[in-house]
Amino acid sequence: MRFPAVVFALATLLATSVHAAEVIPPKPDRYFNDYASVVSKEAASRFNEELAQFERETSDQVVVAVFPKMQSDSDVADYTQRVAQAWGVGQRKQRNGVVLFVFIQDRTMFIQVGYGLEGALPDATTFDITERHIKPLFRSGNYETGLATGIDLICKAIRGEYKGSGKTAAEEHRGGGAKVFLPFLIFLAILIIVSRIMRRLGGYGYSSGRSGPVFLPMGGGGGWSSGSGGGGFSGFSGGGGSFGGGGAGSSW
């Protein structure tokens, strides 16, 4: 009776040590994420905007993550599934997310496909994309063209499965936030208008009570930013998609 207990304890210890050695990267704030610096900034920005526009048109979320190396001792398919699941790529209802993972030093890649796109992007197709189209370009060191080819083929395969709303998930979230702050913005606008009127009348307004002067801001031309200050790129926000292990990969 002791032997099974010992085996169970060893298996638990092994699983714990493997889990401890694994790092799940935080959810990215862009669609195209080049943590290994294998493409130019211009190309990275272009890829990011293309994928953002693709979500606007289709609601599909396609994310690319290029890492220097894999931070796990487990199989690449299992590890990337856990990462894609943690990031929540794809819409919750459609589960239409795809993530292309690339690990430069390990010379391996994997395409994880969400449940809702496994019909449009089956394992055979993802393997064909990585093996026949991306792999030869990576072998020659042409990462930019390889990534561009992979993105293009993934998007062509899944286009038409779902219809977009014209906005990304991040843009819809920002729109909801604007509604919450609308009363504050109205109050702020009224305050600025009153302050300018008081400025024309002499600079400061005074209350009729005995508590002393009430100073109103003069609105000295500083201006208000309508954006989030995020550097001019389309941000990514996961929609709660889920992954069941669909996809395939290759090494080069």
mmCIF file of C-alpha atoms in Angstrom:
data_model
loop_
_atom_site.group_PDB
_atom_site.id
_atom_site.type_symbol
_atom_site.label_atom_id
_atom_site.label_comp_id
_atom_site.label_asym_id
_atom_site.label_seq_id
_atom_site.Cartn_x
_atom_site.Cartn_y
_atom_site.Cartn_z
ATOM 1 C CA MET A 1 0.000 0.000 0.000
ATOM 2 C CA ARG A 2 2.980 2.256 0.582
ATOM 3 C CA PHE A 3 4.349 1.995 -2.965
ATOM 4 C CA PRO A 4 1.409 3.760 -4.699
ATOM 5 C CA ALA A 5 1.618 6.544 -2.148
ATOM 6 C CA VAL A 6 5.325 7.019 -2.842
ATOM 7 C CA VAL A 7 4.729 7.061 -6.583
ATOM 8 C CA PHE A 8 1.969 9.636 -6.157
ATOM 9 C CA ALA A 9 4.214 11.824 -4.005
ATOM 10 C CA LEU A 10 7.038 11.679 -6.559
ATOM 11 C CA ALA A 11 4.656 12.513 -9.401
ATOM 12 C CA THR A 12 3.292 15.479 -7.452
ATOM 13 C CA LEU A 13 6.809 16.701 -6.680
ATOM 14 C CA LEU A 14 7.792 16.406 -10.346
ATOM 15 C CA ALA A 15 4.702 18.300 -11.507
ATOM 16 C CA THR A 16 5.371 21.019 -8.933
ATOM 17 C CA SER A 17 9.000 21.428 -10.006
ATOM 18 C CA VAL A 18 8.018 21.654 -13.677
ATOM 19 C CA HIS A 19 5.328 24.197 -12.879
ATOM 20 C CA ALA A 20 7.787 26.235 -10.800
ATOM 21 C CA ALA A 21 10.225 26.398 -13.725
ATOM 22 C CA GLU A 22 7.542 27.731 -16.079
ATOM 23 C CA VAL A 23 6.780 31.403 -16.670
ATOM 24 C CA ILE A 24 3.501 32.571 -18.205
ATOM 25 C CA PRO A 25 4.213 35.965 -19.801
ATOM 26 C CA PRO A 26 1.762 38.789 -18.996
ATOM 27 C CA LYS A 27 -0.937 39.528 -21.541
ATOM 28 C CA PRO A 28 0.494 41.804 -24.241
ATOM 29 C CA ASP A 29 -0.963 45.203 -25.048
ATOM 30 C CA ARG A 30 -0.443 44.811 -28.802
ATOM 31 C CA TYR A 31 -1.356 42.308 -31.480
ATOM 32 C CA PHE A 32 2.216 42.013 -32.777
ATOM 33 C CA ASN A 33 4.828 41.594 -30.054
ATOM 34 C CA ASP A 34 8.487 41.253 -30.981
ATOM 35 C CA TYR A 35 10.287 40.602 -27.693
ATOM 36 C CA ALA A 36 13.317 39.261 -29.553
ATOM 37 C CA SER A 37 13.791 42.326 -31.831
ATOM 38 C CA VAL A 38 13.903 40.358 -35.062
ATOM 39 C CA VAL A 39 11.954 42.867 -37.189
ATOM 40 C CA SER A 40 12.155 46.629 -37.605
ATOM 41 C CA LYS A 41 9.956 48.942 -35.539
ATOM 42 C CA GLU A 42 8.249 50.062 -38.741
ATOM 43 C CA ALA A 43 7.371 46.483 -39.660
ATOM 44 C CA ALA A 44 6.162 45.724 -36.133
ATOM 45 C CA SER A 45 3.898 48.772 -36.206
ATOM 46 C CA ARG A 46 2.564 47.821 -39.635
ATOM 47 C CA PHE A 47 1.802 44.246 -38.571
ATOM 48 C CA ASN A 48 0.092 45.499 -35.430
ATOM 49 C CA GLU A 49 -2.202 47.852 -37.333
ATOM 50 C CA GLU A 50 -3.042 45.173 -39.900
ATOM 51 C CA LEU A 51 -4.128 42.776 -37.155
ATOM 52 C CA ALA A 52 -6.127 45.472 -35.380
ATOM 53 C CA GLN A 53 -7.967 46.252 -38.607
ATOM 54 C CA PHE A 54 -8.554 42.530 -39.122
ATOM 55 C CA GLU A 55 -10.333 42.353 -35.760
ATOM 56 C CA ARG A 56 -12.467 45.383 -36.668
ATOM 57 C CA GLU A 57 -13.572 43.641 -39.853
ATOM 58 C CA THR A 58 -13.967 40.073 -38.596
ATOM 59 C CA SER A 59 -13.972 40.152 -34.760
ATOM 60 C CA ASP A 60 -11.192 37.506 -34.946
ATOM 61 C CA GLN A 61 -8.190 38.235 -32.754
ATOM 62 C CA VAL A 62 -4.847 37.174 -34.212
ATOM 63 C CA VAL A 63 -1.848 37.771 -31.967
ATOM 64 C CA VAL A 64 1.832 37.212 -32.748
ATOM 65 C CA ALA A 65 4.401 36.786 -29.965
ATOM 66 C CA VAL A 66 8.107 36.415 -30.774
ATOM 67 C CA PHE A 67 10.203 35.485 -27.726
ATOM 68 C CA PRO A 68 13.963 34.941 -27.377
ATOM 69 C CA LYS A 69 13.324 31.499 -25.819
ATOM 70 C CA MET A 70 10.595 29.392 -24.262
ATOM 71 C CA GLN A 71 10.361 29.797 -20.486
ATOM 72 C CA SER A 72 9.187 26.283 -19.750
ATOM 73 C CA ASP A 73 10.534 22.737 -19.763
ATOM 74 C CA SER A 74 7.274 21.314 -21.062
ATOM 75 C CA ASP A 75 6.222 20.579 -24.625
ATOM 76 C CA VAL A 76 5.791 23.653 -26.834
ATOM 77 C CA ALA A 77 2.200 22.706 -27.697
ATOM 78 C CA ASP A 78 1.180 22.376 -24.036
ATOM 79 C CA TYR A 79 3.027 25.510 -22.955
ATOM 80 C CA THR A 80 1.656 27.753 -25.704
ATOM 81 C CA GLN A 81 -1.877 26.508 -25.039
ATOM 82 C CA ARG A 82 -1.573 27.599 -21.420
ATOM 83 C CA VAL A 83 -0.210 30.997 -22.444
ATOM 84 C CA ALA A 84 -2.909 31.580 -25.078
ATOM 85 C CA GLN A 85 -5.584 30.555 -22.573
ATOM 86 C CA ALA A 86 -4.170 32.910 -19.931
ATOM 87 C CA TRP A 87 -4.186 35.802 -22.410
ATOM 88 C CA GLY A 88 -7.828 35.152 -23.389
ATOM 89 C CA VAL A 89 -7.249 35.803 -27.090
ATOM 90 C CA GLY A 90 -10.535 35.809 -29.032
ATOM 91 C CA GLN A 91 -14.108 36.766 -28.185
ATOM 92 C CA ARG A 92 -15.739 34.886 -25.314
ATOM 93 C CA LYS A 93 -18.758 33.693 -27.326
ATOM 94 C CA GLN A 94 -17.051 32.954 -30.639
ATOM 95 C CA ARG A 95 -13.752 31.821 -29.077
ATOM 96 C CA ASN A 96 -12.140 33.050 -32.287
ATOM 97 C CA GLY A 97 -8.553 33.646 -31.282
ATOM 98 C CA VAL A 98 -5.286 32.593 -32.927
ATOM 99 C CA VAL A 99 -1.770 33.055 -31.547
ATOM 100 C CA LEU A 100 1.423 32.520 -33.513
ATOM 101 C CA PHE A 101 4.239 31.819 -31.034
ATOM 102 C CA VAL A 102 7.884 31.974 -32.132
ATOM 103 C CA PHE A 103 10.889 31.110 -29.941
ATOM 104 C CA ILE A 104 14.070 32.225 -31.679
ATOM 105 C CA GLN A 105 16.788 30.489 -29.643
ATOM 106 C CA ASP A 106 14.780 27.272 -29.478
ATOM 107 C CA ARG A 107 14.154 27.541 -33.233
ATOM 108 C CA THR A 108 10.575 26.455 -32.845
ATOM 109 C CA MET A 109 7.114 27.926 -33.438
ATOM 110 C CA PHE A 110 3.518 26.969 -32.844
ATOM 111 C CA ILE A 111 0.119 28.264 -33.953
ATOM 112 C CA GLN A 112 -2.534 27.944 -31.230
ATOM 113 C CA VAL A 113 -6.117 27.999 -32.530
ATOM 114 C CA GLY A 114 -9.186 28.833 -30.441
ATOM 115 C CA TYR A 115 -12.163 26.468 -30.320
ATOM 116 C CA GLY A 116 -14.261 28.633 -32.629
ATOM 117 C CA LEU A 117 -11.744 28.603 -35.482
ATOM 118 C CA GLU A 118 -10.616 24.976 -35.463
ATOM 119 C CA GLY A 119 -12.884 24.268 -38.457
ATOM 120 C CA ALA A 120 -11.429 27.088 -40.560
ATOM 121 C CA LEU A 121 -7.868 26.533 -39.366
ATOM 122 C CA PRO A 122 -7.410 22.787 -38.728
ATOM 123 C CA ASP A 123 -4.149 21.212 -37.620
ATOM 124 C CA ALA A 124 -3.226 20.240 -41.182
ATOM 125 C CA THR A 125 -3.498 23.853 -42.335
ATOM 126 C CA THR A 126 -1.515 25.284 -39.420
ATOM 127 C CA PHE A 127 1.223 22.710 -40.000
ATOM 128 C CA ASP A 128 1.296 23.593 -43.700
ATOM 129 C CA ILE A 129 1.658 27.293 -42.835
ATOM 130 C CA THR A 130 4.549 26.749 -40.427
ATOM 131 C CA GLU A 131 6.331 23.940 -42.285
ATOM 132 C CA ARG A 132 6.038 24.912 -45.943
ATOM 133 C CA HIS A 133 5.734 28.694 -45.806
ATOM 134 C CA ILE A 134 7.297 30.139 -42.644
ATOM 135 C CA LYS A 135 10.049 27.597 -41.930
ATOM 136 C CA PRO A 136 12.097 28.122 -45.154
ATOM 137 C CA LEU A 137 12.130 31.895 -44.587
ATOM 138 C CA PHE A 138 13.145 31.544 -40.937
ATOM 139 C CA ARG A 139 15.937 29.163 -41.918
ATOM 140 C CA SER A 140 17.384 31.834 -44.190
ATOM 141 C CA GLY A 141 17.127 34.403 -41.387
ATOM 142 C CA ASN A 142 14.320 36.333 -43.071
ATOM 143 C CA TYR A 143 12.065 36.682 -40.034
ATOM 144 C CA GLU A 144 10.156 39.716 -41.258
ATOM 145 C CA THR A 145 8.978 38.064 -44.459
ATOM 146 C CA GLY A 146 8.311 34.802 -42.629
ATOM 147 C CA LEU A 147 6.084 36.532 -40.094
ATOM 148 C CA ALA A 148 4.340 38.554 -42.792
ATOM 149 C CA THR A 149 3.638 35.334 -44.702
ATOM 150 C CA GLY A 150 2.308 33.574 -41.613
ATOM 151 C CA ILE A 151 0.026 36.463 -40.701
ATOM 152 C CA ASP A 152 -1.322 36.683 -44.239
ATOM 153 C CA LEU A 153 -2.062 32.949 -44.506
ATOM 154 C CA ILE A 154 -3.713 32.763 -41.072
ATOM 155 C CA CYS A 155 -5.968 35.719 -41.848
ATOM 156 C CA LYS A 156 -6.913 34.348 -45.266
ATOM 157 C CA ALA A 157 -7.855 30.994 -43.748
ATOM 158 C CA ILE A 158 -10.201 32.391 -41.088
ATOM 159 C CA ARG A 159 -11.658 35.423 -42.853
ATOM 160 C CA GLY A 160 -15.403 35.065 -43.335
ATOM 161 C CA GLU A 161 -16.053 32.878 -40.301
ATOM 162 C CA TYR A 162 -17.313 35.788 -38.207
ATOM 163 C CA LYS A 163 -18.284 39.403 -38.760
ATOM 164 C CA GLY A 164 -16.735 42.350 -36.989
ATOM 165 C CA SER A 165 -18.371 45.334 -35.345
ATOM 166 C CA GLY A 166 -15.993 47.916 -36.789
ATOM 167 C CA LYS A 167 -14.162 48.203 -33.476
ATOM 168 C CA THR A 168 -11.586 46.175 -31.613
ATOM 169 C CA ALA A 169 -12.326 44.905 -28.114
ATOM 170 C CA ALA A 170 -9.987 47.560 -26.710
ATOM 171 C CA GLU A 171 -11.821 50.321 -28.588
ATOM 172 C CA GLU A 172 -15.194 49.089 -27.336
ATOM 173 C CA HIS A 173 -13.881 49.082 -23.771
ATOM 174 C CA ARG A 174 -12.659 52.640 -24.170
ATOM 175 C CA GLY A 175 -16.085 53.639 -25.506
ATOM 176 C CA GLY A 176 -17.747 52.196 -22.409
ATOM 177 C CA GLY A 177 -15.344 54.116 -20.209
ATOM 178 C CA ALA A 178 -16.227 57.361 -21.981
ATOM 179 C CA LYS A 179 -19.911 56.867 -21.078
ATOM 180 C CA VAL A 180 -18.994 56.493 -17.423
ATOM 181 C CA PHE A 181 -17.006 59.744 -17.433
ATOM 182 C CA LEU A 182 -19.510 61.698 -19.547
ATOM 183 C CA PRO A 183 -21.105 63.583 -16.574
ATOM 184 C CA PHE A 184 -17.647 64.584 -15.367
ATOM 185 C CA LEU A 185 -16.675 65.804 -18.836
ATOM 186 C CA ILE A 186 -19.874 67.895 -19.058
ATOM 187 C CA PHE A 187 -19.149 69.440 -15.656
ATOM 188 C CA LEU A 188 -15.571 70.150 -16.720
ATOM 189 C CA ALA A 189 -16.743 71.853 -19.921
ATOM 190 C CA ILE A 190 -19.171 74.047 -17.965
ATOM 191 C CA LEU A 191 -16.402 74.936 -15.508
ATOM 192 C CA ILE A 192 -14.085 76.007 -18.317
ATOM 193 C CA ILE A 193 -16.800 78.119 -19.942
ATOM 194 C CA VAL A 194 -17.613 79.856 -16.640
ATOM 195 C CA SER A 195 -13.939 80.450 -15.941
ATOM 196 C CA ARG A 196 -13.479 82.153 -19.298
ATOM 197 C CA ILE A 197 -16.524 84.344 -18.697
ATOM 198 C CA MET A 198 -15.121 85.356 -15.308
ATOM 199 C CA ARG A 199 -11.768 86.018 -16.936
ATOM 200 C CA ARG A 200 -13.374 88.497 -19.325
ATOM 201 C CA LEU A 201 -15.140 90.157 -16.402
ATOM 202 C CA GLY A 202 -11.960 90.762 -14.468
ATOM 203 C CA GLY A 203 -10.057 87.628 -13.740
ATOM 204 C CA TYR A 204 -11.598 86.105 -10.595
ATOM 205 C CA GLY A 205 -15.101 85.609 -9.303
ATOM 206 C CA TYR A 206 -16.155 86.353 -5.750
ATOM 207 C CA SER A 207 -18.920 84.791 -3.744
ATOM 208 C CA SER A 208 -21.533 86.916 -2.015
ATOM 209 C CA GLY A 209 -20.866 85.225 1.314
ATOM 210 C CA ARG A 210 -18.244 85.987 3.942
ATOM 211 C CA SER A 211 -16.026 83.045 3.272
ATOM 212 C CA GLY A 212 -13.726 85.019 0.994
ATOM 213 C CA PRO A 213 -12.998 84.797 -2.710
ATOM 214 C CA VAL A 214 -13.769 81.716 -4.759
ATOM 215 C CA PHE A 215 -11.067 81.234 -7.382
ATOM 216 C CA LEU A 216 -11.968 79.586 -10.676
ATOM 217 C CA PRO A 217 -9.366 78.163 -13.065
ATOM 218 C CA MET A 218 -8.629 80.396 -16.024
ATOM 219 C CA GLY A 219 -8.193 77.617 -18.618
ATOM 220 C CA GLY A 220 -4.792 78.817 -19.708
ATOM 221 C CA GLY A 221 -4.604 76.850 -22.941
ATOM 222 C CA GLY A 222 -3.012 73.648 -21.650
ATOM 223 C CA GLY A 223 -5.522 71.505 -23.555
ATOM 224 C CA TRP A 224 -6.889 68.019 -22.867
ATOM 225 C CA SER A 225 -5.806 64.863 -24.599
ATOM 226 C CA SER A 226 -8.568 62.755 -26.098
ATOM 227 C CA GLY A 227 -6.368 59.688 -26.319
ATOM 228 C CA SER A 228 -4.808 57.403 -23.762
ATOM 229 C CA GLY A 229 -1.251 58.495 -24.440
ATOM 230 C CA GLY A 230 -0.354 54.973 -25.540
ATOM 231 C CA GLY A 231 2.142 55.981 -28.208
ATOM 232 C CA GLY A 232 -0.091 55.927 -31.269
ATOM 233 C CA PHE A 233 -0.680 52.209 -31.711
ATOM 234 C CA SER A 234 -3.809 50.088 -31.694
ATOM 235 C CA GLY A 235 -3.943 48.321 -28.358
ATOM 236 C CA PHE A 236 -4.913 44.691 -27.854
ATOM 237 C CA SER A 237 -7.409 43.551 -25.249
ATOM 238 C CA GLY A 238 -8.326 39.901 -24.898
ATOM 239 C CA GLY A 239 -11.991 39.035 -25.097
ATOM 240 C CA GLY A 240 -12.000 35.893 -22.964
ATOM 241 C CA GLY A 241 -11.435 33.329 -25.715
ATOM 242 C CA SER A 242 -10.451 29.740 -24.937
ATOM 243 C CA PHE A 243 -8.177 27.104 -26.447
ATOM 244 C CA GLY A 244 -8.434 23.344 -26.527
ATOM 245 C CA GLY A 245 -5.091 22.399 -28.047
ATOM 246 C CA GLY A 246 -5.911 22.920 -31.731
ATOM 247 C CA GLY A 247 -3.001 23.924 -33.931
ATOM 248 C CA ALA A 248 0.435 22.759 -35.000
ATOM 249 C CA GLY A 249 3.993 23.943 -35.239
ATOM 250 C CA SER A 250 7.424 23.366 -36.703
ATOM 251 C CA SER A 251 11.110 23.691 -35.882
ATOM 252 C CA TRP A 252 13.713 25.145 -38.200
#
